[in-house]
Amino acid sequence: MTENIQVVCLLDRYWDLATRAYKGTEYNGTLVDISVESSENDPDVLIPVGIVLLDNNTFQSVPMEFIKKITTN
């Protein structure tokens, strides 16, 4: 990638039955690349993931559906 994209990622995810949505801990970071990996539920299915450098200087592979771009208005 040629530009740094600031993102917020949802990690330590779990399904909340009451709200019918994923909950977890949000972490800020920089999206450094995009790739694919096997789904946790079905190894034959590939899902798009973002490789994120978190603000604590660790890398994390995060499914794209749990990454949001930080926008400044």
mmCIF file of N, CA, C and O in Angstrom:
data_model
loop_
_atom_site.group_PDB
_atom_site.id
_atom_site.type_symbol
_atom_site.label_atom_id
_atom_site.label_comp_id
_atom_site.label_asym_id
_atom_site.label_seq_id
_atom_site.Cartn_x
_atom_site.Cartn_y
_atom_site.Cartn_z
ATOM 1 N N MET A 1 0.852 -1.181 0.000
ATOM 2 C CA MET A 1 0.000 0.000 0.000
ATOM 3 C C MET A 1 0.889 1.233 0.000
ATOM 4 O O MET A 1 1.979 1.226 0.554
ATOM 5 N N THR A 2 0.400 2.287 -0.598
ATOM 6 C CA THR A 2 1.229 3.474 -0.737
ATOM 7 C C THR A 2 0.895 4.574 0.256
ATOM 8 O O THR A 2 1.656 5.507 0.394
ATOM 9 N N GLU A 3 -0.226 4.472 0.941
ATOM 10 C CA GLU A 3 -0.551 5.498 1.928
ATOM 11 C C GLU A 3 -0.947 4.843 3.240
ATOM 12 O O GLU A 3 -1.417 3.711 3.268
ATOM 13 N N ASN A 4 -0.710 5.558 4.321
ATOM 14 C CA ASN A 4 -1.103 5.057 5.635
ATOM 15 C C ASN A 4 -2.570 5.362 5.871
ATOM 16 O O ASN A 4 -3.008 6.495 5.707
ATOM 17 N N ILE A 5 -3.322 4.352 6.239
ATOM 18 C CA ILE A 5 -4.741 4.526 6.516
ATOM 19 C C ILE A 5 -4.970 4.218 7.984
ATOM 20 O O ILE A 5 -4.714 3.092 8.443
ATOM 21 N N GLN A 6 -5.400 5.220 8.734
ATOM 22 C CA GLN A 6 -5.687 5.046 10.154
ATOM 23 C C GLN A 6 -7.031 4.350 10.309
ATOM 24 O O GLN A 6 -8.015 4.739 9.678
ATOM 25 N N VAL A 7 -7.051 3.297 11.131
ATOM 26 C CA VAL A 7 -8.258 2.490 11.284
ATOM 27 C C VAL A 7 -8.515 2.201 12.763
ATOM 28 O O VAL A 7 -7.637 2.372 13.612
ATOM 29 N N VAL A 8 -9.730 1.750 13.026
ATOM 30 C CA VAL A 8 -10.086 1.204 14.335
ATOM 31 C C VAL A 8 -10.581 -0.220 14.081
ATOM 32 O O VAL A 8 -11.333 -0.471 13.139
ATOM 33 N N CYS A 9 -10.085 -1.167 14.883
ATOM 34 C CA CYS A 9 -10.376 -2.587 14.696
ATOM 35 C C CYS A 9 -11.111 -3.126 15.917
ATOM 36 O O CYS A 9 -10.837 -2.719 17.042
ATOM 37 N N LEU A 10 -12.002 -4.064 15.678
ATOM 38 C CA LEU A 10 -12.697 -4.734 16.768
ATOM 39 C C LEU A 10 -12.016 -6.080 17.011
ATOM 40 O O LEU A 10 -12.059 -6.971 16.165
ATOM 41 N N LEU A 11 -11.351 -6.193 18.172
ATOM 42 C CA LEU A 11 -10.645 -7.420 18.528
ATOM 43 C C LEU A 11 -11.319 -8.056 19.742
ATOM 44 O O LEU A 11 -12.175 -7.441 20.386
ATOM 45 N N ASP A 12 -10.918 -9.260 20.074
ATOM 46 C CA ASP A 12 -11.523 -10.015 21.188
ATOM 47 C C ASP A 12 -13.039 -10.062 21.018
ATOM 48 O O ASP A 12 -13.800 -9.827 21.945
ATOM 49 N N ARG A 13 -13.457 -10.403 19.802
ATOM 50 C CA ARG A 13 -14.870 -10.342 19.436
ATOM 51 C C ARG A 13 -15.683 -11.483 20.027
ATOM 52 O O ARG A 13 -15.188 -12.584 20.212
ATOM 53 N N TYR A 14 -16.941 -11.174 20.289
ATOM 54 C CA TYR A 14 -17.919 -12.188 20.677
ATOM 55 C C TYR A 14 -19.283 -11.731 20.192
ATOM 56 O O TYR A 14 -19.520 -10.546 19.964
ATOM 57 N N TRP A 15 -20.166 -12.691 19.989
ATOM 58 C CA TRP A 15 -21.511 -12.406 19.500
ATOM 59 C C TRP A 15 -22.415 -12.107 20.691
ATOM 60 O O TRP A 15 -22.549 -12.911 21.599
ATOM 61 N N ASP A 16 -23.043 -10.925 20.700
ATOM 62 C CA ASP A 16 -23.961 -10.527 21.761
ATOM 63 C C ASP A 16 -25.382 -10.857 21.316
ATOM 64 O O ASP A 16 -25.895 -10.250 20.367
ATOM 65 N N LEU A 17 -25.993 -11.834 21.971
ATOM 66 C CA LEU A 17 -27.334 -12.265 21.587
ATOM 67 C C LEU A 17 -28.382 -11.170 21.781
ATOM 68 O O LEU A 17 -29.339 -11.077 21.010
ATOM 69 N N ALA A 18 -28.208 -10.346 22.795
ATOM 70 C CA ALA A 18 -29.196 -9.304 23.083
ATOM 71 C C ALA A 18 -29.273 -8.274 21.956
ATOM 72 O O ALA A 18 -30.358 -7.859 21.552
ATOM 73 N N THR A 19 -28.128 -7.845 21.450
ATOM 74 C CA THR A 19 -28.106 -6.819 20.403
ATOM 75 C C THR A 19 -27.970 -7.415 19.007
ATOM 76 O O THR A 19 -28.077 -6.683 18.022
ATOM 77 N N ARG A 20 -27.689 -8.721 18.938
ATOM 78 C CA ARG A 20 -27.462 -9.409 17.663
ATOM 79 C C ARG A 20 -26.377 -8.728 16.837
ATOM 80 O O ARG A 20 -26.531 -8.452 15.649
ATOM 81 N N ALA A 21 -25.284 -8.438 17.530
ATOM 82 C CA ALA A 21 -24.134 -7.784 16.902
ATOM 83 C C ALA A 21 -22.864 -8.241 17.610
ATOM 84 O O ALA A 21 -22.908 -8.722 18.742
ATOM 85 N N TYR A 22 -21.738 -8.080 16.916
ATOM 86 C CA TYR A 22 -20.461 -8.397 17.537
ATOM 87 C C TYR A 22 -20.063 -7.280 18.491
ATOM 88 O O TYR A 22 -20.242 -6.107 18.205
ATOM 89 N N LYS A 23 -19.524 -7.682 19.625
ATOM 90 C CA LYS A 23 -18.956 -6.747 20.598
ATOM 91 C C LYS A 23 -17.512 -7.165 20.810
ATOM 92 O O LYS A 23 -17.109 -8.265 20.455
ATOM 93 N N GLY A 24 -16.725 -6.291 21.424
ATOM 94 C CA GLY A 24 -15.324 -6.590 21.690
ATOM 95 C C GLY A 24 -14.600 -5.333 22.101
ATOM 96 O O GLY A 24 -15.215 -4.356 22.545
ATOM 97 N N THR A 25 -13.295 -5.355 21.935
ATOM 98 C CA THR A 25 -12.449 -4.223 22.297
ATOM 99 C C THR A 25 -11.969 -3.539 21.034
ATOM 100 O O THR A 25 -11.473 -4.201 20.115
ATOM 101 N N GLU A 26 -12.113 -2.221 20.984
ATOM 102 C CA GLU A 26 -11.652 -1.462 19.824
ATOM 103 C C GLU A 26 -10.216 -0.997 20.029
ATOM 104 O O GLU A 26 -9.859 -0.525 21.106
ATOM 105 N N TYR A 27 -9.415 -1.177 18.983
ATOM 106 C CA TYR A 27 -8.018 -0.752 18.987
ATOM 107 C C TYR A 27 -7.758 0.117 17.767
ATOM 108 O O TYR A 27 -8.215 -0.203 16.675
ATOM 109 N N ASN A 28 -6.987 1.180 17.943
ATOM 110 C CA ASN A 28 -6.570 2.027 16.832
ATOM 111 C C ASN A 28 -5.280 1.479 16.238
ATOM 112 O O ASN A 28 -4.482 0.850 16.930
ATOM 113 N N GLY A 29 -5.091 1.739 14.946
ATOM 114 C CA GLY A 29 -3.872 1.296 14.288
ATOM 115 C C GLY A 29 -3.788 1.816 12.873
ATOM 116 O O GLY A 29 -4.566 2.682 12.463
ATOM 117 N N THR A 30 -2.833 1.279 12.122
ATOM 118 C CA THR A 30 -2.589 1.661 10.737
ATOM 119 C C THR A 30 -2.710 0.425 9.861
ATOM 120 O O THR A 30 -2.047 -0.582 10.103
ATOM 121 N N LEU A 31 -3.571 0.507 8.850
ATOM 122 C CA LEU A 31 -3.713 -0.585 7.889
ATOM 123 C C LEU A 31 -2.487 -0.588 6.990
ATOM 124 O O LEU A 31 -2.197 0.397 6.314
ATOM 125 N N VAL A 32 -1.732 -1.694 6.990
ATOM 126 C CA VAL A 32 -0.500 -1.736 6.208
ATOM 127 C C VAL A 32 -0.614 -2.618 4.970
ATOM 128 O O VAL A 32 0.165 -2.458 4.029
ATOM 129 N N ASP A 33 -1.567 -3.556 4.950
ATOM 130 C CA ASP A 33 -1.719 -4.422 3.790
ATOM 131 C C ASP A 33 -3.065 -5.145 3.863
ATOM 132 O O ASP A 33 -3.719 -5.139 4.903
ATOM 133 N N ILE A 34 -3.449 -5.747 2.750
ATOM 134 C CA ILE A 34 -4.680 -6.534 2.668
ATOM 135 C C ILE A 34 -4.304 -7.913 2.142
ATOM 136 O O ILE A 34 -3.465 -8.036 1.249
ATOM 137 N N SER A 35 -4.925 -8.943 2.706
ATOM 138 C CA SER A 35 -4.609 -10.313 2.315
ATOM 139 C C SER A 35 -5.863 -11.173 2.458
ATOM 140 O O SER A 35 -6.959 -10.640 2.645
ATOM 141 N N VAL A 36 -5.704 -12.480 2.360
ATOM 142 C CA VAL A 36 -6.793 -13.432 2.617
ATOM 143 C C VAL A 36 -6.254 -14.518 3.537
ATOM 144 O O VAL A 36 -5.059 -14.796 3.570
ATOM 145 N N GLU A 37 -7.158 -15.114 4.308
ATOM 146 C CA GLU A 37 -6.799 -16.255 5.140
ATOM 147 C C GLU A 37 -8.010 -17.161 5.285
ATOM 148 O O GLU A 37 -9.130 -16.764 4.960
ATOM 149 N N SER A 38 -7.787 -18.352 5.777
ATOM 150 C CA SER A 38 -8.875 -19.313 5.959
ATOM 151 C C SER A 38 -9.800 -18.860 7.077
ATOM 152 O O SER A 38 -9.362 -18.327 8.092
ATOM 153 N N SER A 39 -11.073 -19.113 6.890
ATOM 154 C CA SER A 39 -12.069 -18.816 7.909
ATOM 155 C C SER A 39 -11.870 -19.730 9.109
ATOM 156 O O SER A 39 -11.483 -20.887 8.960
ATOM 157 N N GLU A 40 -12.132 -19.210 10.319
ATOM 158 C CA GLU A 40 -12.018 -20.030 11.520
ATOM 159 C C GLU A 40 -13.048 -21.154 11.510
ATOM 160 O O GLU A 40 -12.792 -22.246 11.990
ATOM 161 N N ASN A 41 -14.235 -20.888 10.957
ATOM 162 C CA ASN A 41 -15.321 -21.862 10.963
ATOM 163 C C ASN A 41 -15.202 -22.896 9.854
ATOM 164 O O ASN A 41 -15.646 -24.028 10.020
ATOM 165 N N ASP A 42 -14.635 -22.493 8.706
ATOM 166 C CA ASP A 42 -14.536 -23.397 7.557
ATOM 167 C C ASP A 42 -13.206 -23.158 6.856
ATOM 168 O O ASP A 42 -13.043 -22.165 6.143
ATOM 169 N N PRO A 43 -12.231 -24.047 7.041
ATOM 170 C CA PRO A 43 -10.902 -23.841 6.459
ATOM 171 C C PRO A 43 -10.881 -23.786 4.933
ATOM 172 O O PRO A 43 -9.915 -23.327 4.348
ATOM 173 N N ASP A 44 -11.954 -24.236 4.274
ATOM 174 C CA ASP A 44 -12.005 -24.194 2.816
ATOM 175 C C ASP A 44 -12.453 -22.837 2.279
ATOM 176 O O ASP A 44 -12.395 -22.593 1.078
ATOM 177 N N VAL A 45 -12.894 -21.961 3.156
ATOM 178 C CA VAL A 45 -13.394 -20.638 2.761
ATOM 179 C C VAL A 45 -12.327 -19.587 3.082
ATOM 180 O O VAL A 45 -11.813 -19.524 4.197
ATOM 181 N N LEU A 46 -11.989 -18.767 2.073
ATOM 182 C CA LEU A 46 -11.033 -17.676 2.270
ATOM 183 C C LEU A 46 -11.796 -16.384 2.552
ATOM 184 O O LEU A 46 -12.815 -16.109 1.923
ATOM 185 N N ILE A 47 -11.288 -15.605 3.512
ATOM 186 C CA ILE A 47 -11.909 -14.319 3.850
ATOM 187 C C ILE A 47 -10.870 -13.209 3.709
ATOM 188 O O ILE A 47 -9.686 -13.428 3.951
ATOM 189 N N PRO A 48 -11.295 -12.001 3.314
ATOM 190 C CA PRO A 48 -10.363 -10.884 3.224
ATOM 191 C C PRO A 48 -10.018 -10.369 4.624
ATOM 192 O O PRO A 48 -10.891 -10.261 5.484
ATOM 193 N N VAL A 49 -8.736 -10.098 4.831
ATOM 194 C CA VAL A 49 -8.273 -9.578 6.111
ATOM 195 C C VAL A 49 -7.365 -8.385 5.876
ATOM 196 O O VAL A 49 -6.740 -8.253 4.822
ATOM 197 N N GLY A 50 -7.314 -7.525 6.858
ATOM 198 C CA GLY A 50 -6.373 -6.419 6.849
ATOM 199 C C GLY A 50 -5.247 -6.719 7.821
ATOM 200 O O GLY A 50 -5.485 -7.256 8.908
ATOM 201 N N ILE A 51 -4.029 -6.406 7.423
ATOM 202 C CA ILE A 51 -2.888 -6.518 8.322
ATOM 203 C C ILE A 51 -2.719 -5.138 8.941
ATOM 204 O O ILE A 51 -2.470 -4.153 8.243
ATOM 205 N N VAL A 52 -2.883 -5.072 10.257
ATOM 206 C CA VAL A 52 -2.920 -3.788 10.958
ATOM 207 C C VAL A 52 -1.766 -3.702 11.943
ATOM 208 O O VAL A 52 -1.526 -4.641 12.716
ATOM 209 N N LEU A 53 -1.040 -2.584 11.900
ATOM 210 C CA LEU A 53 -0.041 -2.268 12.914
ATOM 211 C C LEU A 53 -0.769 -1.474 13.990
ATOM 212 O O LEU A 53 -1.168 -0.331 13.766
ATOM 213 N N LEU A 54 -1.002 -2.117 15.129
ATOM 214 C CA LEU A 54 -1.733 -1.458 16.204
ATOM 215 C C LEU A 54 -0.866 -0.399 16.871
ATOM 216 O O LEU A 54 0.366 -0.408 16.754
ATOM 217 N N ASP A 55 -1.510 0.500 17.605
ATOM 218 C CA ASP A 55 -0.789 1.578 18.279
ATOM 219 C C ASP A 55 0.179 1.071 19.351
ATOM 220 O O ASP A 55 1.062 1.796 19.780
ATOM 221 N N ASN A 56 0.019 -0.198 19.780
ATOM 222 C CA ASN A 56 0.952 -0.767 20.765
ATOM 223 C C ASN A 56 2.128 -1.478 20.077
ATOM 224 O O ASN A 56 2.825 -2.269 20.700
ATOM 225 N N ASN A 57 2.324 -1.217 18.779
ATOM 226 C CA ASN A 57 3.424 -1.750 17.962
ATOM 227 C C ASN A 57 3.370 -3.255 17.761
ATOM 228 O O ASN A 57 4.403 -3.907 17.617
ATOM 229 N N THR A 58 2.181 -3.833 17.738
ATOM 230 C CA THR A 58 2.014 -5.234 17.394
ATOM 231 C C THR A 58 1.199 -5.324 16.105
ATOM 232 O O THR A 58 0.421 -4.426 15.791
ATOM 233 N N PHE A 59 1.403 -6.407 15.362
ATOM 234 C CA PHE A 59 0.646 -6.641 14.139
ATOM 235 C C PHE A 59 -0.514 -7.570 14.438
ATOM 236 O O PHE A 59 -0.401 -8.477 15.262
ATOM 237 N N GLN A 60 -1.618 -7.354 13.737
ATOM 238 C CA GLN A 60 -2.798 -8.185 13.918
ATOM 239 C C GLN A 60 -3.450 -8.382 12.557
ATOM 240 O O GLN A 60 -3.560 -7.448 11.763
ATOM 241 N N SER A 61 -3.884 -9.603 12.287
ATOM 242 C CA SER A 61 -4.661 -9.902 11.100
ATOM 243 C C SER A 61 -6.134 -9.835 11.500
ATOM 244 O O SER A 61 -6.578 -10.574 12.372
ATOM 245 N N VAL A 62 -6.881 -8.928 10.856
ATOM 246 C CA VAL A 62 -8.261 -8.663 11.257
ATOM 247 C C VAL A 62 -9.174 -8.798 10.038
ATOM 248 O O VAL A 62 -8.905 -8.196 8.993
ATOM 249 N N PRO A 63 -10.252 -9.587 10.153
ATOM 250 C CA PRO A 63 -11.209 -9.645 9.037
ATOM 251 C C PRO A 63 -11.697 -8.233 8.673
ATOM 252 O O PRO A 63 -11.945 -7.402 9.553
ATOM 253 N N MET A 64 -11.817 -7.979 7.375
ATOM 254 C CA MET A 64 -12.156 -6.636 6.903
ATOM 255 C C MET A 64 -13.475 -6.116 7.471
ATOM 256 O O MET A 64 -13.638 -4.917 7.656
ATOM 257 N N GLU A 65 -14.421 -7.005 7.782
ATOM 258 C CA GLU A 65 -15.704 -6.553 8.309
ATOM 259 C C GLU A 65 -15.571 -5.924 9.696
ATOM 260 O O GLU A 65 -16.495 -5.241 10.152
ATOM 261 N N PHE A 66 -14.433 -6.111 10.363
ATOM 262 C CA PHE A 66 -14.226 -5.547 11.694
ATOM 263 C C PHE A 66 -13.214 -4.410 11.684
ATOM 264 O O PHE A 66 -12.660 -4.060 12.723
ATOM 265 N N ILE A 67 -12.964 -3.820 10.521
ATOM 266 C CA ILE A 67 -12.056 -2.688 10.387
ATOM 267 C C ILE A 67 -12.842 -1.504 9.845
ATOM 268 O O ILE A 67 -13.573 -1.623 8.875
ATOM 269 N N LYS A 68 -12.672 -0.350 10.503
ATOM 270 C CA LYS A 68 -13.297 0.883 10.027
ATOM 271 C C LYS A 68 -12.244 1.962 9.901
ATOM 272 O O LYS A 68 -11.371 2.108 10.766
ATOM 273 N N LYS A 69 -12.319 2.695 8.816
ATOM 274 C CA LYS A 69 -11.392 3.803 8.587
ATOM 275 C C LYS A 69 -11.740 4.948 9.521
ATOM 276 O O LYS A 69 -12.931 5.289 9.711
ATOM 277 N N ILE A 70 -10.722 5.550 10.130
ATOM 278 C CA ILE A 70 -10.921 6.719 10.980
ATOM 279 C C ILE A 70 -10.978 7.941 10.075
ATOM 280 O O ILE A 70 -10.055 8.190 9.303
ATOM 281 N N THR A 71 -12.063 8.669 10.157
ATOM 282 C CA THR A 71 -12.201 9.878 9.351
ATOM 283 C C THR A 71 -12.242 11.097 10.260
ATOM 284 O O THR A 71 -12.782 11.028 11.366
ATOM 285 N N THR A 72 -11.656 12.171 9.807
ATOM 286 C CA THR A 72 -11.692 13.427 10.551
ATOM 287 C C THR A 72 -12.549 14.416 9.785
ATOM 288 O O THR A 72 -12.348 14.632 8.592
ATOM 289 N N ASN A 73 -13.538 14.930 10.443
ATOM 290 C CA ASN A 73 -14.458 15.870 9.787
ATOM 291 C C ASN A 73 -14.207 17.275 10.213
ATOM 292 O O ASN A 73 -13.779 17.624 11.191
#
